[in-house]
Short mmCIF file of C-alpha atoms (C1' of nucleotides) in Angstrom, two decimals:
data_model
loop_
_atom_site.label_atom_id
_atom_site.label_comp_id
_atom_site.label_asym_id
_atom_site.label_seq_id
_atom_site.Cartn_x
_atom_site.Cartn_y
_atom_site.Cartn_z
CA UNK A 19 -5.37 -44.92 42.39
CA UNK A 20 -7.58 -44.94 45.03
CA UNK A 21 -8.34 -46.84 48.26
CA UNK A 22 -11.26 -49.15 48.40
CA UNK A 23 -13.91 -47.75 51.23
CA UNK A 24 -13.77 -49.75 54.74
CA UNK A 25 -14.08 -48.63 58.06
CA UNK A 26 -12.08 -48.39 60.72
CA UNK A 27 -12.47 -50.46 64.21
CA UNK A 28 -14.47 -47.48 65.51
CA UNK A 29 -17.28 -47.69 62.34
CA UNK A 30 -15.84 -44.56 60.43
CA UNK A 31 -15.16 -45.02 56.55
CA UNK A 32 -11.85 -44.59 55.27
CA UNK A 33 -11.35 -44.59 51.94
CA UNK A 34 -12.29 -43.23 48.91
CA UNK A 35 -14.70 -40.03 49.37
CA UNK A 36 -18.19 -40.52 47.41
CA UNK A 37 -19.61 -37.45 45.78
CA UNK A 38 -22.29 -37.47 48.17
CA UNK A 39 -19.85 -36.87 51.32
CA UNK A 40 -17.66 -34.17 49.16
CA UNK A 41 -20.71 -32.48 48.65
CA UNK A 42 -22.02 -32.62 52.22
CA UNK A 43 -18.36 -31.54 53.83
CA UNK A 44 -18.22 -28.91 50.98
CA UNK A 45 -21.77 -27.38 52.10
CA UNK A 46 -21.04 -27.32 55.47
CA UNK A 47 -17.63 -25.70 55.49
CA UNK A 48 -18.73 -23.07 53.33
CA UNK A 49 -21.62 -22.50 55.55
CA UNK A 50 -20.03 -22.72 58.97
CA UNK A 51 -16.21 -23.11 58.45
CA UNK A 52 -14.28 -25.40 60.10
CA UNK A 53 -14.90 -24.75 63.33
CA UNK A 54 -13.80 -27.60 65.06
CA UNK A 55 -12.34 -30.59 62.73
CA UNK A 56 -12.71 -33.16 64.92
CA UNK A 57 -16.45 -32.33 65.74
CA UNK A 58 -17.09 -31.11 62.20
CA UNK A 59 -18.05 -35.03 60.65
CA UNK A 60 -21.21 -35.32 63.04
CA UNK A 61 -22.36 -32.06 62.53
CA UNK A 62 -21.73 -32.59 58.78
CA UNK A 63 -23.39 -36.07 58.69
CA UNK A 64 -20.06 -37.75 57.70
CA UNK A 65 -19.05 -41.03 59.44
CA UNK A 66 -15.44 -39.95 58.49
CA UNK A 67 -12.54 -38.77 60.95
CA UNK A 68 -11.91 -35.11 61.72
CA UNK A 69 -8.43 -35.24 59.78
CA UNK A 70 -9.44 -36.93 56.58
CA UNK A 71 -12.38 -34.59 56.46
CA UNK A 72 -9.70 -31.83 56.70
CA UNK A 73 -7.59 -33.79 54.26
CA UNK A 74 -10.26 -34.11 51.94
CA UNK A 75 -11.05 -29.77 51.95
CA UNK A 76 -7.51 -28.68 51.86
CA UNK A 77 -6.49 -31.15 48.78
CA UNK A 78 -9.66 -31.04 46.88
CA UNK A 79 -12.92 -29.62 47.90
CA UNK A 80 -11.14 -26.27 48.94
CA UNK A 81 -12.11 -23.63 46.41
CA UNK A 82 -8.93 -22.34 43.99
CA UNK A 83 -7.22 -25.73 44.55
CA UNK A 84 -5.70 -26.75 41.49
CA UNK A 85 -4.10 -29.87 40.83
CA UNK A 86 -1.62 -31.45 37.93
CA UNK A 87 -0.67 -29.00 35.10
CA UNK A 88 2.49 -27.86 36.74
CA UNK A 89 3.86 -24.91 34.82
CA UNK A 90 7.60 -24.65 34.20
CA UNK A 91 7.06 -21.64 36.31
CA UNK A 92 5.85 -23.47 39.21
CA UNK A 93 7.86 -26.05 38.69
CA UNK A 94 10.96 -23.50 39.21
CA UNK A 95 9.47 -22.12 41.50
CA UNK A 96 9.62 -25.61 43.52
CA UNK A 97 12.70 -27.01 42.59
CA UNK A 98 13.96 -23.37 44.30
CA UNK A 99 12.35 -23.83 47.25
CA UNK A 100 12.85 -27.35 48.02
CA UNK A 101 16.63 -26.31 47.50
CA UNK A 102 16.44 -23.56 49.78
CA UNK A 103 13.54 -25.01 52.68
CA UNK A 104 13.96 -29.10 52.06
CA UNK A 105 10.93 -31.37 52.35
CA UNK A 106 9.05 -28.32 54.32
CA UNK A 107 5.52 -28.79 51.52
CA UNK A 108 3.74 -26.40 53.46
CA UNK A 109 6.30 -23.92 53.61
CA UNK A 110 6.82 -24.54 49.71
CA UNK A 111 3.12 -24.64 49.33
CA UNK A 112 2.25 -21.15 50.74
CA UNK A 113 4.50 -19.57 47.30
CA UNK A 114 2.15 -21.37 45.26
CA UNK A 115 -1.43 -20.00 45.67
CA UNK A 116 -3.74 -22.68 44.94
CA UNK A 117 -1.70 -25.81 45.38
CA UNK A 118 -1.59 -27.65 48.36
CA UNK A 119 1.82 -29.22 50.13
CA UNK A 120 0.16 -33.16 49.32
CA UNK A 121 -0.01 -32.29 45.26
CA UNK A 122 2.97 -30.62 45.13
CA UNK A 123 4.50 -33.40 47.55
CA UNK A 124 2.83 -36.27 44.98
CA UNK A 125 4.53 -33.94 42.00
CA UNK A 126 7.98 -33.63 43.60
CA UNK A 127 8.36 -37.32 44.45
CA UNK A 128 6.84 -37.86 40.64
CA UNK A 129 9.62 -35.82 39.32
CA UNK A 130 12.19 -36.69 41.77
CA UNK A 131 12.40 -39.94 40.29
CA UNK A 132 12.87 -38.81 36.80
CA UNK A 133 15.33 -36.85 37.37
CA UNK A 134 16.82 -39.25 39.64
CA UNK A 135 16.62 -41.55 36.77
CA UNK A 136 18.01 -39.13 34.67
CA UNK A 137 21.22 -39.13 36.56
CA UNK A 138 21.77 -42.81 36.17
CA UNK A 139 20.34 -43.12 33.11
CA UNK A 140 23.66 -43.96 30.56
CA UNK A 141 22.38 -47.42 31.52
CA UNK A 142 20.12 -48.42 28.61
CA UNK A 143 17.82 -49.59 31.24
CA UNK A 144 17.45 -46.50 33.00
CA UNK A 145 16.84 -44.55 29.58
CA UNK A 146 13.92 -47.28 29.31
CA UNK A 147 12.39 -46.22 32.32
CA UNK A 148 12.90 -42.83 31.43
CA UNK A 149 11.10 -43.27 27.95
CA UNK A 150 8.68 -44.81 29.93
CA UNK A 151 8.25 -42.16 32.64
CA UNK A 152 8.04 -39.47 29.37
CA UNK A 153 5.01 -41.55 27.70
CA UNK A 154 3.37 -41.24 30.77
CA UNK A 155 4.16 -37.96 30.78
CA UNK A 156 2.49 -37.12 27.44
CA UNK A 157 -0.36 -39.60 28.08
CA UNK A 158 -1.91 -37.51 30.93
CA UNK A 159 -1.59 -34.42 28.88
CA UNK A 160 -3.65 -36.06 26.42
CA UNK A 161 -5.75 -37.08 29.19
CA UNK A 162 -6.01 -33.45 30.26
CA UNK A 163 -6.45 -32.11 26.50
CA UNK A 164 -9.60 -34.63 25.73
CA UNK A 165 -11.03 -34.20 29.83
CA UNK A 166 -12.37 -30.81 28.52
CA UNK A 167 -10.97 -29.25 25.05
CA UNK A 168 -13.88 -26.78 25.54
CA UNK A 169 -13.27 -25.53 28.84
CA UNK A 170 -11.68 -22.66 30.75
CA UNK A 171 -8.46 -23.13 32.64
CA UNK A 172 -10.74 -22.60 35.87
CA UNK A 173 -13.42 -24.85 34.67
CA UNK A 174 -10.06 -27.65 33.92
CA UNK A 175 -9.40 -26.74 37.59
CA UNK A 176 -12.84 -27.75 39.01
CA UNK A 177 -13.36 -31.15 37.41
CA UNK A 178 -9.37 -32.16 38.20
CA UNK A 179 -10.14 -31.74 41.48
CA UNK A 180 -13.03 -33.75 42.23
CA UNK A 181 -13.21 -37.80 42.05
CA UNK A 182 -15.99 -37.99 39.31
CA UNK A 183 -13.44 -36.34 36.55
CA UNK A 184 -13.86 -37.37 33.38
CA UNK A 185 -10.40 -39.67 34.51
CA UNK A 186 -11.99 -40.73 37.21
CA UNK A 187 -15.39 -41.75 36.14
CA UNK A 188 -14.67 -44.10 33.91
CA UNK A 189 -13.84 -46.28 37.31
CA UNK A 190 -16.41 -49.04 38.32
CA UNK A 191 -17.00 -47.93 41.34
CA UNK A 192 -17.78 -44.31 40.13
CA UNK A 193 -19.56 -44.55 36.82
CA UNK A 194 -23.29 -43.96 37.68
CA UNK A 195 -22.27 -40.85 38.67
CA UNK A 196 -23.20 -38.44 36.27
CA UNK A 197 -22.14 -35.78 34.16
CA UNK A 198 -25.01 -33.63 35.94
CA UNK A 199 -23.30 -34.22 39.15
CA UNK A 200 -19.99 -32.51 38.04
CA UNK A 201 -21.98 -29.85 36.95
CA UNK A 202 -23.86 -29.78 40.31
CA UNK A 203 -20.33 -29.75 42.16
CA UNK A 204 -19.12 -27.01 39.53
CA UNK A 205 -22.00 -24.51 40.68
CA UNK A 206 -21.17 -25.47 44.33
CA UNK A 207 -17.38 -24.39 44.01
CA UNK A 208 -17.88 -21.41 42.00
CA UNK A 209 -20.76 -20.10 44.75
CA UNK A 210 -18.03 -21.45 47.52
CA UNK A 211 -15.39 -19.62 45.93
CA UNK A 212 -18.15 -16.65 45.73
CA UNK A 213 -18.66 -16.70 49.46
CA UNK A 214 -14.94 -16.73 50.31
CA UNK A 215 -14.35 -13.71 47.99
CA UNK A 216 -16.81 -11.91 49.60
CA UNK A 217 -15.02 -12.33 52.84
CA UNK A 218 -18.41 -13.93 54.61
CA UNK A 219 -16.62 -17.39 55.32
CA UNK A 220 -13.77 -16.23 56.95
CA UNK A 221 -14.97 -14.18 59.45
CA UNK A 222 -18.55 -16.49 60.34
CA UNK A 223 -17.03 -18.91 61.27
CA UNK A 224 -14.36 -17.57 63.55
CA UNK A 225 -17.10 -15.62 65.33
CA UNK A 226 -18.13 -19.01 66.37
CA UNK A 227 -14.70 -20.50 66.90
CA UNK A 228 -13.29 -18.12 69.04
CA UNK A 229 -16.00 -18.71 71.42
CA UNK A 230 -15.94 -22.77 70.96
CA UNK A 231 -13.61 -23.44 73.72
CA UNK A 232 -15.13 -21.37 76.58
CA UNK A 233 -18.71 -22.35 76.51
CA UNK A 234 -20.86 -25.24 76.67
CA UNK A 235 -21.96 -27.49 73.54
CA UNK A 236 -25.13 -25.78 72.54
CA UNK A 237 -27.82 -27.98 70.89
CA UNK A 238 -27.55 -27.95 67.13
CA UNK A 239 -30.67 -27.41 64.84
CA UNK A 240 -30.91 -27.85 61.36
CA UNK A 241 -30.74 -25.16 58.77
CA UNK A 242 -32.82 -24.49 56.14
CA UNK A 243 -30.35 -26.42 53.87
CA UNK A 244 -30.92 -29.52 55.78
CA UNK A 245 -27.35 -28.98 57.36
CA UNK A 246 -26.62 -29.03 61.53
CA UNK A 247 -25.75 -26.10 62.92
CA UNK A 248 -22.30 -25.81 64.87
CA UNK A 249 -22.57 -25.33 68.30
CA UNK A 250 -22.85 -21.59 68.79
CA UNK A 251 -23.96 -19.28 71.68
CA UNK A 252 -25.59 -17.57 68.70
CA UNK A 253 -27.81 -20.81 67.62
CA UNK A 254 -30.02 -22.54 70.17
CA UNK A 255 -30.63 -22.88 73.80
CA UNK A 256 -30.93 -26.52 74.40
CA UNK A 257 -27.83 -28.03 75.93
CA UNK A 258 -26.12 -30.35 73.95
CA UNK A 259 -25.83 -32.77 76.79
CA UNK A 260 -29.69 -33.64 76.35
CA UNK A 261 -29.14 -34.00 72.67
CA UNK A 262 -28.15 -37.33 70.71
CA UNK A 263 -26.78 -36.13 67.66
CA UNK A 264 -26.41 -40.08 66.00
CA UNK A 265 -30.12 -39.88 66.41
CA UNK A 266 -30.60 -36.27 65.13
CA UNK A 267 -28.45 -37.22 61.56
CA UNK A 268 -28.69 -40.53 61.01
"C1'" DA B 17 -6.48 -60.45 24.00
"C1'" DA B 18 -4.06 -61.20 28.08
"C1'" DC B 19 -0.68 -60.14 31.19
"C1'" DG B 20 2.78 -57.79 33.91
"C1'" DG B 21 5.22 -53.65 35.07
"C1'" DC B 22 5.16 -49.03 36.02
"C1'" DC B 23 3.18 -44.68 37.22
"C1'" DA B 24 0.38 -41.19 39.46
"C1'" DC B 25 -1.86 -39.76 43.23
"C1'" DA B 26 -5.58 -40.09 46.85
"C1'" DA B 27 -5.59 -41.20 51.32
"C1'" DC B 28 -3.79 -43.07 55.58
"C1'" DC B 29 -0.46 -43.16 59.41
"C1'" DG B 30 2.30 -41.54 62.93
"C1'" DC B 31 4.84 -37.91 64.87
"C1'" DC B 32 5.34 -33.13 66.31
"C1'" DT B 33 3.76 -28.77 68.05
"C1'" DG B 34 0.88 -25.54 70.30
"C1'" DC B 35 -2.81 -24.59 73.28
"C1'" DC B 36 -5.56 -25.09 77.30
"C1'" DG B 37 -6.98 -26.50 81.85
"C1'" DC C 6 4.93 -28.20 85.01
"C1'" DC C 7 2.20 -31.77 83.10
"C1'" DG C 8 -1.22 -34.26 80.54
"C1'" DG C 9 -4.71 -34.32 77.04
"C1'" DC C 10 -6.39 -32.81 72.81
"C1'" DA C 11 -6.62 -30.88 68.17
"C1'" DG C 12 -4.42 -29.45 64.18
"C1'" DG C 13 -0.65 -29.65 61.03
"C1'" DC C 14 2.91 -31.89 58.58
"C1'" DG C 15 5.82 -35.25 56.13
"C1'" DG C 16 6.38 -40.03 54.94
"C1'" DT C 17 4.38 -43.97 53.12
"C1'" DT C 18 1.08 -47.09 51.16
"C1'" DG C 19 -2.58 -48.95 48.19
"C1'" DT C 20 -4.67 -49.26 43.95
"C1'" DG C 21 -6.69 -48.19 39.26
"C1'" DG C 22 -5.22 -47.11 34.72
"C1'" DC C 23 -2.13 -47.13 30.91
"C1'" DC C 24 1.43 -49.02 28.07
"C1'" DG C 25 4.50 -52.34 26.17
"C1'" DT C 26 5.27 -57.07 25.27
#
DNA sequence: AACGGCCACAACCGCCTGCCG
DNA sequence: CCGGCAGGCGGTTGTGGCCGT
């Protein structure tokens, strides 16, 4: 289900995100935004490229995303739109708070092919495949029921949307990560989704970014949470041209 | 128990668009 | 007007897990 990490020609992983660099893009979008994707990785200690970084927020990290569970509402809701816009997911997207135009891309493609399948299916094979597409069907809703029988829809919503789920964890690659870790990542949404609410990361960070393209790179400093600082005319006074940022992070 | 097929979906890739100098 | 760059979008791929045989 997921890509094994490797790097690309110019050193930068691709792959699967760890916990550890979820957390770090997390903290430092809530704290500064994204002011500047392509920049953003360095700043945020990430030896990732500016789009999956942005990728990675707007699918999962992004507070309020929720993933799987589609209502029959939504599902409507999709089918509708799709009939009406076509393949436009972000257009389709924007009617369904919360989900983003990859998961509901992922779920129309899913259910695209059962219903194509449906259509052919007075073939006995077809109907096979169908059964078989229906099992699966009722296996991740077990999955979903046993992830967290004791939890909130919201708190269902969190641990979908990270990689150290209770599906997820039970991977090799993923299973010393611990149970304290979703809880760790649970705090960090909620007090993301906190911030947002409260209105204080949308308008930081745009202070910053609607100054980004007229001045200079300003030297970065490190917070008190350990995280660099954008450039900003508001942080620093050290050009940025005098600065070695590998050196600074890693 | 082992194996193969199928499925779901995270993530990458490439193209398009808009903005800026 | 043009070229470069960044962001956004849709299509596609890769891979782990589950199920049936």
């Amino acid at each position: 289900m997921v890509r094994t990490p490797s790097c690309d020609e110019n050193g930068r992983k691709k792959g699967t995100w760890t916990p550890e660099e979820d957390r770090k893009l997390g903290a430092y979008i809530t704290k500064y935004g994204c002011w500047n994707w392509s920049q953003l990785p360095k700043y945020a200690g990430l030896a990732r490229c500016g789009k999956s970084c942005r990728l990675r927020w707007m699918n999962y990290l992004r507070p309020n995303v929720k993933r799987g569970n589609y209502s029959k509402e939504e599902d409507e809701i999709i089918l509708k739109l799709h009939a009406q816009l076509g393949n436009k997911w972000s257009a389709i997207a924007t009617h369904l708070p919360g989900r983003s135009d990859n998961d509901i891309k992922n779920h129309w493609h899913t259910a695209h092919k059962k219903r194509a399948n449906y259509a052919t299916n007075s073939s006995d094979e077809s109907s096979k495949k169908c059964n078989n597409n229906e099992s699966n069907t009722r296996r991740k809703s077990v999955e979903n029921q046993n992830a967290s029988p004791n939890m909130s829809s919201h708190e269902n919503i969190v641990l979908e949307s990270s990689q150290w789920s209770p599906k997820e964890s039970s991977r090799e690659e993923l299973s010393s990560y611990t149970t304290d870790y979703q809880l760790e990542y649970k705090v960090f949404q909620e007090e993301a989704l906190e911030e947002i609410t409260s209105g204080s990361f949308w308008t930081e960070p745009f202070v910053v970014d609607s100054f980004n393209s007229k001045i200079d790179f300003l030297a970065p400093s490190i917070d008190d949470c350990g995280l660099v600082c954008p450039p900003s005319p508001f942080i620093g006074h050290e050009l940025l041209s005098s600065f070695d940022l590998d050196d600074y992070i890693w």
